[in-house]
GROMACS .gro file of C-alpha atoms in nm:
model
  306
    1UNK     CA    1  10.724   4.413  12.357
    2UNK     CA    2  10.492   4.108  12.347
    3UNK     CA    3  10.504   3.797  12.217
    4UNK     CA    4  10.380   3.873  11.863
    5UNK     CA    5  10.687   4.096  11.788
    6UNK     CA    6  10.966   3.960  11.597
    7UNK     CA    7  11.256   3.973  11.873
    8UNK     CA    8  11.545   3.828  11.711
    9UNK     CA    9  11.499   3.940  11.341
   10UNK     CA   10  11.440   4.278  11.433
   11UNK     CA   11  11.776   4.244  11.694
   12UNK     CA   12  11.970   4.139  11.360
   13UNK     CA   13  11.821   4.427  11.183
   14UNK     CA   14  11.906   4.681  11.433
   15UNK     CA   15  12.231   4.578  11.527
   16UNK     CA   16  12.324   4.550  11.151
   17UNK     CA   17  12.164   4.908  11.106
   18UNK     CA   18  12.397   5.036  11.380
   19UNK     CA   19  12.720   4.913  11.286
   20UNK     CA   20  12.659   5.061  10.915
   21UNK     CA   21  12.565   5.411  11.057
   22UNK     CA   22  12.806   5.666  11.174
   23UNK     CA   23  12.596   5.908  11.278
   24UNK     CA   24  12.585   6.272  11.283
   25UNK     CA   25  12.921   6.413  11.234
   26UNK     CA   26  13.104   6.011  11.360
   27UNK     CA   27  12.934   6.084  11.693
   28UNK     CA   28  12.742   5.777  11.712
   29UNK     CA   29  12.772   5.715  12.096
   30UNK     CA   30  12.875   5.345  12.064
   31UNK     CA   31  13.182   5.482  11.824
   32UNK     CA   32  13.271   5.700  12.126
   33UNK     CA   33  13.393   5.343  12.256
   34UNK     CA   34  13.605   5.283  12.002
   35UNK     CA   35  13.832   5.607  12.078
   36UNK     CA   36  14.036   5.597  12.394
   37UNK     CA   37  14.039   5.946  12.347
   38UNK     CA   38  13.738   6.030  12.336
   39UNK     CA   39  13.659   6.202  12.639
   40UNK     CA   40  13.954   6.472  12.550
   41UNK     CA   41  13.725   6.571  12.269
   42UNK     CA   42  13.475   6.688  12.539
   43UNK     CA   43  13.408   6.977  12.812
   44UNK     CA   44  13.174   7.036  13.081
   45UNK     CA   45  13.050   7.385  13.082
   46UNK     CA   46  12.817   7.577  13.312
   47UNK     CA   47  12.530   7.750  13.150
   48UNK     CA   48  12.348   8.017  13.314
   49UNK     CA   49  11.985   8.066  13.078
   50UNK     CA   50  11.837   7.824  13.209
   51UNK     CA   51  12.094   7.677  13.468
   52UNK     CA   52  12.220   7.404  13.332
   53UNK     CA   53  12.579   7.188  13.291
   54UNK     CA   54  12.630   7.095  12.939
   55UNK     CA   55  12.845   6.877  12.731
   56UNK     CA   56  13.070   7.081  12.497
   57UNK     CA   57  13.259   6.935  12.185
   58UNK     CA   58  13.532   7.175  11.931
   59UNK     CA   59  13.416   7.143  11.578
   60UNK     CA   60  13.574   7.331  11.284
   61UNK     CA   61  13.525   7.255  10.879
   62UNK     CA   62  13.699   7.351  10.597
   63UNK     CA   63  13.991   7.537  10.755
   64UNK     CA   64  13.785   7.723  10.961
   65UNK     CA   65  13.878   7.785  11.324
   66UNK     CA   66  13.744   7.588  11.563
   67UNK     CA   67  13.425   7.689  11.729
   68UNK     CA   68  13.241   7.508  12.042
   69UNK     CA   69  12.860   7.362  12.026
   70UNK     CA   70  12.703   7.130  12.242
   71UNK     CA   71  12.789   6.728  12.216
   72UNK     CA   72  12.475   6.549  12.033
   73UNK     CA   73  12.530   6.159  12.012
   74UNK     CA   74  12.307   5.917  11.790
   75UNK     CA   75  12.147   5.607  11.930
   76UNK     CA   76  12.004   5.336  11.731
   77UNK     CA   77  11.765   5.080  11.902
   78UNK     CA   78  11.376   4.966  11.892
   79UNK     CA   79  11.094   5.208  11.955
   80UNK     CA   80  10.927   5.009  12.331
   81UNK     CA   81  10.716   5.311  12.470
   82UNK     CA   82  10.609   5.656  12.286
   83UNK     CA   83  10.454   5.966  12.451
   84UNK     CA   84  10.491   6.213  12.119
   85UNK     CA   85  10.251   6.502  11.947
   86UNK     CA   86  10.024   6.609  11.797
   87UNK     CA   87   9.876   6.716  12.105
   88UNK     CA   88   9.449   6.719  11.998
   89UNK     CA   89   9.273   6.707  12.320
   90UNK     CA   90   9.282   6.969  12.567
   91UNK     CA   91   9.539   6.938  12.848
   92UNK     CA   92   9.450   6.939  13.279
   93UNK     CA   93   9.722   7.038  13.446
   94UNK     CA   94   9.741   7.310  13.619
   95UNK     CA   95   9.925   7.657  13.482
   96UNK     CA   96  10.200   7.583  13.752
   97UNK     CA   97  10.234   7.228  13.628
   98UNK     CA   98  10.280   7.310  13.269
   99UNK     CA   99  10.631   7.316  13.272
  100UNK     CA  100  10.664   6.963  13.304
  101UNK     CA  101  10.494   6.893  13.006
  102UNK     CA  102  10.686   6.676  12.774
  103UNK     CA  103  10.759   6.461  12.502
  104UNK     CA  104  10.953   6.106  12.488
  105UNK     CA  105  11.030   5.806  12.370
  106UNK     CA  106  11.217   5.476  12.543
  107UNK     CA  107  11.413   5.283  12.300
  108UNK     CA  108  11.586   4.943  12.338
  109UNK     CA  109  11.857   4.729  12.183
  110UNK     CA  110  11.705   4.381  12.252
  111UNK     CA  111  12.084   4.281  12.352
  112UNK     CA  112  12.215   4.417  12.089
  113UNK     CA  113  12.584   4.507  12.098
  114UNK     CA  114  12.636   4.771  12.006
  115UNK     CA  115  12.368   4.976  12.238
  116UNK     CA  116  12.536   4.793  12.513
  117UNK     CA  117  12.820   4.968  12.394
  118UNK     CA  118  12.640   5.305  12.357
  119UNK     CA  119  12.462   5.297  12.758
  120UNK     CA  120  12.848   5.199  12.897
  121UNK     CA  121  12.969   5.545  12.667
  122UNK     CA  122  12.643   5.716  12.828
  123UNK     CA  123  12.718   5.595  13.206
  124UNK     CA  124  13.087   5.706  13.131
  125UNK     CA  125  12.948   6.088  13.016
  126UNK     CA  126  12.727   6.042  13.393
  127UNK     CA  127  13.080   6.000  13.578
  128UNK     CA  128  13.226   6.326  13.410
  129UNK     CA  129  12.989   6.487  13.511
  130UNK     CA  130  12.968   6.350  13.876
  131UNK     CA  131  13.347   6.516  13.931
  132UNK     CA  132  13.215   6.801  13.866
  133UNK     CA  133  13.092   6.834  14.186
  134UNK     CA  134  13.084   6.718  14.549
  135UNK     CA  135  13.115   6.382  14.633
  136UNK     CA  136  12.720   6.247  14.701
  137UNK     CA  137  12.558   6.553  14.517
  138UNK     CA  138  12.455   6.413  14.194
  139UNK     CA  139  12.211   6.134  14.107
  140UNK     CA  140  12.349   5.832  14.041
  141UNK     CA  141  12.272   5.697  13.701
  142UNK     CA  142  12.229   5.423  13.441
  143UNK     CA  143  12.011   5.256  13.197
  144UNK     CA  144  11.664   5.134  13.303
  145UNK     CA  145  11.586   4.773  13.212
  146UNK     CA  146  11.271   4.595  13.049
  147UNK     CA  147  11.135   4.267  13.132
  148UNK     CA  148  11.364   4.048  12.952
  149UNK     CA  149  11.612   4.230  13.124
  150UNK     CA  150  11.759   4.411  12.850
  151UNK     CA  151  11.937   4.787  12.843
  152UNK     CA  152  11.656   5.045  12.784
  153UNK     CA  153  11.731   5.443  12.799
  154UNK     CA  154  11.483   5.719  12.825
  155UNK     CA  155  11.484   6.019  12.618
  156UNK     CA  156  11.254   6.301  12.681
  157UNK     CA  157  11.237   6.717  12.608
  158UNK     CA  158  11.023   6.931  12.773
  159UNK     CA  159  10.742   7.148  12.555
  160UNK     CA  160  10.825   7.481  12.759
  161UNK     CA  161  11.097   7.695  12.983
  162UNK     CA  162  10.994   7.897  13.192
  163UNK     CA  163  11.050   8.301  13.099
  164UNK     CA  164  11.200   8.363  13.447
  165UNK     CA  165  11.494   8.090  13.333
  166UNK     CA  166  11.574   8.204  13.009
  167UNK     CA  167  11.473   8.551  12.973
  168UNK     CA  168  11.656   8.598  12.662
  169UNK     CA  169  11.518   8.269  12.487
  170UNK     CA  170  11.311   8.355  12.189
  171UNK     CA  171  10.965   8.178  12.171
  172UNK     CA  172  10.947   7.983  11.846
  173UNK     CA  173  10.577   7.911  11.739
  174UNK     CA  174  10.472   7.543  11.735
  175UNK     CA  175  10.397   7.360  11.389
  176UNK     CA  176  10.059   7.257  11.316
  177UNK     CA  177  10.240   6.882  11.299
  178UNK     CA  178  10.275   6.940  11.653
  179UNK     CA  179  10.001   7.145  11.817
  180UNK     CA  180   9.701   7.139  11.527
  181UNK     CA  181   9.425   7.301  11.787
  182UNK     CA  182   9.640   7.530  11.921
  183UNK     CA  183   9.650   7.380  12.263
  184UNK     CA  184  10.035   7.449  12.358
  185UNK     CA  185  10.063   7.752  12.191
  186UNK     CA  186   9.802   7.902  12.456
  187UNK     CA  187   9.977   7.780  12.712
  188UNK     CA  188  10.345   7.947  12.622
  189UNK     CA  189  10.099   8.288  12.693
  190UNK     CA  190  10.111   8.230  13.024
  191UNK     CA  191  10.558   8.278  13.124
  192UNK     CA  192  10.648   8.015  12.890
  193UNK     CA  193  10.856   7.974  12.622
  194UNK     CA  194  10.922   7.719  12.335
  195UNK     CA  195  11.281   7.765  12.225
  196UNK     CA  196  11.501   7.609  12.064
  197UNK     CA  197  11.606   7.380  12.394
  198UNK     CA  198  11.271   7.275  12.370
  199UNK     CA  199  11.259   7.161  11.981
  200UNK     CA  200  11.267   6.800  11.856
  201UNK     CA  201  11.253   6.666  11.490
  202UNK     CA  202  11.137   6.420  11.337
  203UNK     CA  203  11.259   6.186  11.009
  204UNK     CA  204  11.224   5.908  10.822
  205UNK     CA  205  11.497   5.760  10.680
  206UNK     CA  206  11.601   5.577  10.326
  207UNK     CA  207  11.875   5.423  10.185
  208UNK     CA  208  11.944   5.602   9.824
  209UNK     CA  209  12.259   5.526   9.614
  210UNK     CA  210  12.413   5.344   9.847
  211UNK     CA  211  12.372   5.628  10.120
  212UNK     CA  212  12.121   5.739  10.405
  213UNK     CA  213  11.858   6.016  10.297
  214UNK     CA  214  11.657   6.176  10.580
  215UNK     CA  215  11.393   6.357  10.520
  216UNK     CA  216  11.149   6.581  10.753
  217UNK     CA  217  10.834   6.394  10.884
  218UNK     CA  218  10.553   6.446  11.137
  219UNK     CA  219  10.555   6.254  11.504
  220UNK     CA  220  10.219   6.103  11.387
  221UNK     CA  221  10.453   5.841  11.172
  222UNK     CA  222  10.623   5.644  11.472
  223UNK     CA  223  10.479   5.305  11.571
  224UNK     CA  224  10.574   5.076  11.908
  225UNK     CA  225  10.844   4.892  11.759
  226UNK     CA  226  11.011   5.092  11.521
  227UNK     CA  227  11.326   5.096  11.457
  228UNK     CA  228  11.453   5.473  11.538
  229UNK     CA  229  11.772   5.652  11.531
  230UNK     CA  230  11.741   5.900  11.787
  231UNK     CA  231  12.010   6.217  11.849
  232UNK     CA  232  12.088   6.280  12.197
  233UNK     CA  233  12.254   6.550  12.411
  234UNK     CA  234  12.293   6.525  12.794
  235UNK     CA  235  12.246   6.754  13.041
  236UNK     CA  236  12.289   6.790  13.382
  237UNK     CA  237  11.990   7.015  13.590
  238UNK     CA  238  12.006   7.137  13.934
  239UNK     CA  239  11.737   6.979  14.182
  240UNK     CA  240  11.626   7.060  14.547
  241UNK     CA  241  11.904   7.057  14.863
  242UNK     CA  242  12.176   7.087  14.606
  243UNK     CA  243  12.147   6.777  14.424
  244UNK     CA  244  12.160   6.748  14.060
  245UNK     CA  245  12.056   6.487  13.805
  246UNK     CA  246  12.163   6.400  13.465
  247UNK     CA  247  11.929   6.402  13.190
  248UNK     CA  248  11.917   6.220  12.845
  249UNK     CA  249  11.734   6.516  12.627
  250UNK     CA  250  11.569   6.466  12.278
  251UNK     CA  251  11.690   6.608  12.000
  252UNK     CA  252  11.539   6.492  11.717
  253UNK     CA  253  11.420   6.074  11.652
  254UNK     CA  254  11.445   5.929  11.272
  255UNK     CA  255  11.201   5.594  11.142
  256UNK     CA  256  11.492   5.401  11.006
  257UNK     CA  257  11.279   5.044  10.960
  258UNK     CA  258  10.897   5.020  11.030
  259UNK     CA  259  10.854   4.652  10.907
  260UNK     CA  260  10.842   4.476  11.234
  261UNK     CA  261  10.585   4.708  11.396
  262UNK     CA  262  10.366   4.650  11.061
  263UNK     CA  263  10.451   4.242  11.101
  264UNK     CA  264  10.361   4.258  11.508
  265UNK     CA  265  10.045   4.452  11.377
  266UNK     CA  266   9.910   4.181  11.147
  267UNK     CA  267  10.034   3.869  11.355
  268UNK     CA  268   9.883   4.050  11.652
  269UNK     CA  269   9.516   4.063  11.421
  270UNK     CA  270   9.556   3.696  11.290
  271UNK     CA  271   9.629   3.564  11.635
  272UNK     CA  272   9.331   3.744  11.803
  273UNK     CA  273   9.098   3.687  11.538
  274UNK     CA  274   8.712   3.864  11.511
  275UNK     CA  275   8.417   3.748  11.562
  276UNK     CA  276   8.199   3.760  11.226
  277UNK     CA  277   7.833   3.784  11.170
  278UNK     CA  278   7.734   3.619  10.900
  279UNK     CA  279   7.356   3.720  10.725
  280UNK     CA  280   7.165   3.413  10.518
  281UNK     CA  281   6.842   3.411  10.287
  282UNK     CA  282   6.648   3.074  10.386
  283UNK     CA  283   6.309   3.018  10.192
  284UNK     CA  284   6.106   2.972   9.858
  285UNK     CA  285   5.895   3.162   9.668
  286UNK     CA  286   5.563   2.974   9.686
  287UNK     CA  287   5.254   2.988   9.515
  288UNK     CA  288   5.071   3.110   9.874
  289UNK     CA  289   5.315   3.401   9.818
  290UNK     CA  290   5.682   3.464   9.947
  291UNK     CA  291   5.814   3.242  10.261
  292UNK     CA  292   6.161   3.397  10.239
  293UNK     CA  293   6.310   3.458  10.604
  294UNK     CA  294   6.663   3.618  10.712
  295UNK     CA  295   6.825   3.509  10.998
  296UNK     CA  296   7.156   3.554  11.145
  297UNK     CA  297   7.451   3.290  11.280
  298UNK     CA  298   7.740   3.416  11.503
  299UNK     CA  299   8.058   3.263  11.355
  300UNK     CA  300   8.340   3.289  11.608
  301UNK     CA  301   8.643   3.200  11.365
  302UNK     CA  302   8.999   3.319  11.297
  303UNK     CA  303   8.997   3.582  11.037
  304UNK     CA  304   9.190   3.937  11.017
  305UNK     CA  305   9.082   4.237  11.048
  306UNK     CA  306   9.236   4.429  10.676
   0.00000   0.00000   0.00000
């Protein structure tokens, strides 16, 4: 974030923004912090399509009996870094290197509270998962910090699975929101899929009688400096020589304020200012006939581009 964005009012903002929200279901991952119980609520299961350890949580409604889904947590905190659809130009990497592709966002708190509480519940969820196997075989890890030395996490899904991993995964079709020229879809033809592990959403949110409304949005709508509610599962993946890593997957990322990218924007224009040719009409009309003459003056001077 440079100096043109409003740090501390946006800070405010957020933090005041996170403290009012409870999330999907009261899972808002800094309210995990507030439950010493919390981690009883939770199981580490083994999935086998694709390989994967996941975090499992009992929910029931209405009477009903309990039945098991996979943990999603919310995270509020300021948009910093953005690599989302559509996808318009056509892609280089190799067929073998497809797999990789993905989308993601990194999203900080500024040193806001209540996302430090959220990465301590996150690096918490890393160390259940670390007992589940040998001492030394998992990745160590923990929130990546920005240049002011604030908490930052990054939160990415991949566009494709392989067929080989998930041979029962059903291929869902990508949204012309998404992939307008037909650029991903192509590449799913060649042993790929795009399943439901590989969907995100995307919302903007408004307060309405006293309540949050989200509604369904394109990707297009998310500007550096946002601020986003994003939902969250993690997973843990199985790497080379029997390591594994933990991974913070995307879900789905809501526009909950967009006024202090749209400030940066125009304090950004104003501060750079643009360079402005001005056109002038210098003469008389004479009796010998016209002398009228254009010319031009360069006027370097502080004025926004609108």
């Amino acid at each position: 974030m440079d100096n043109t964005y409003d740090v501390e009012n946006s800070r405010n903002a957020l933090e005041q923004l996170a403290s009012q929200s409870k999330g999907i279901e009261d899972r808002g991952l800094a309210n995990m912090a507030k439950n010493d119980k919390w981690m009883d609520q939770l199981r580490i299961e083994c999935l086998e399509e694709p390989k994967t350890w996941r975090l499992l949580v009992a929910t029931s409604s209405d009477g009903a009996l309990p039945t098991v889904e996979e943990a999603v947590f919310t995270i509020q905190g300021v948009l910093m870094a953005k690599d989302l659809p559509p996808i318009q130009e056509k892609l280089s990497q190799a067929a073998a290197r497809c797999r990789y592709l993905r989308q993601g966002v990194t999203i900080t708190g500024l040193g806001s509270p209540t996302f430090e509480l959220a990465m301590n519940v996150a690096v918490e969820i890393s160390r259940m998962f670390d007992r589940q196997f040998p001492e030394g075989k998992m990745e160590p890890w923990g929130p990546s910090t920005t240049e002011m030395e604030q908490s930052c996490i990054e939160l990415s899904n991949r566009y494709f699975t392989p067929k080989r991993d998930a041979p029962r995964m059903s291929h869902i079709p990508f949204s012309a929101a998404i992939d307008p020229e037909g650029i991903l879809e192509s590449i799913a033809k060649a042993g790929y899929i795009h399943g439901e592990e590989n969907m995100v959403d995307y919302y903007t949110c408004s307060h309405e009688n006293g309540g949050e409304k989200f509604r369904k949005a394109g990707p297009q709508v998310f500007r550096i400096g946002d601020l986003v509610e994003v939902q969250v599962s993690f997973t843990v993946v199985p790497l080379k020589a029997g390591k594994r890593k933990m991974l913070s997957v995307l879900r789905s990322i809501a526009l909950l304020d967009g006024q202090f990218s749209q400030k940066r924007v125009m304090t950004k224009k104003i501060s750079e200012g643009t360079k402005v040719t001005l056109k002038r009409r210098v003469g008389y009309n004479t009796a010998e006939g016209s002398s009228e003459k254009k010319g031009n003056m360069d006027v370097d001077q502080r004025v926004p581009d609108l």
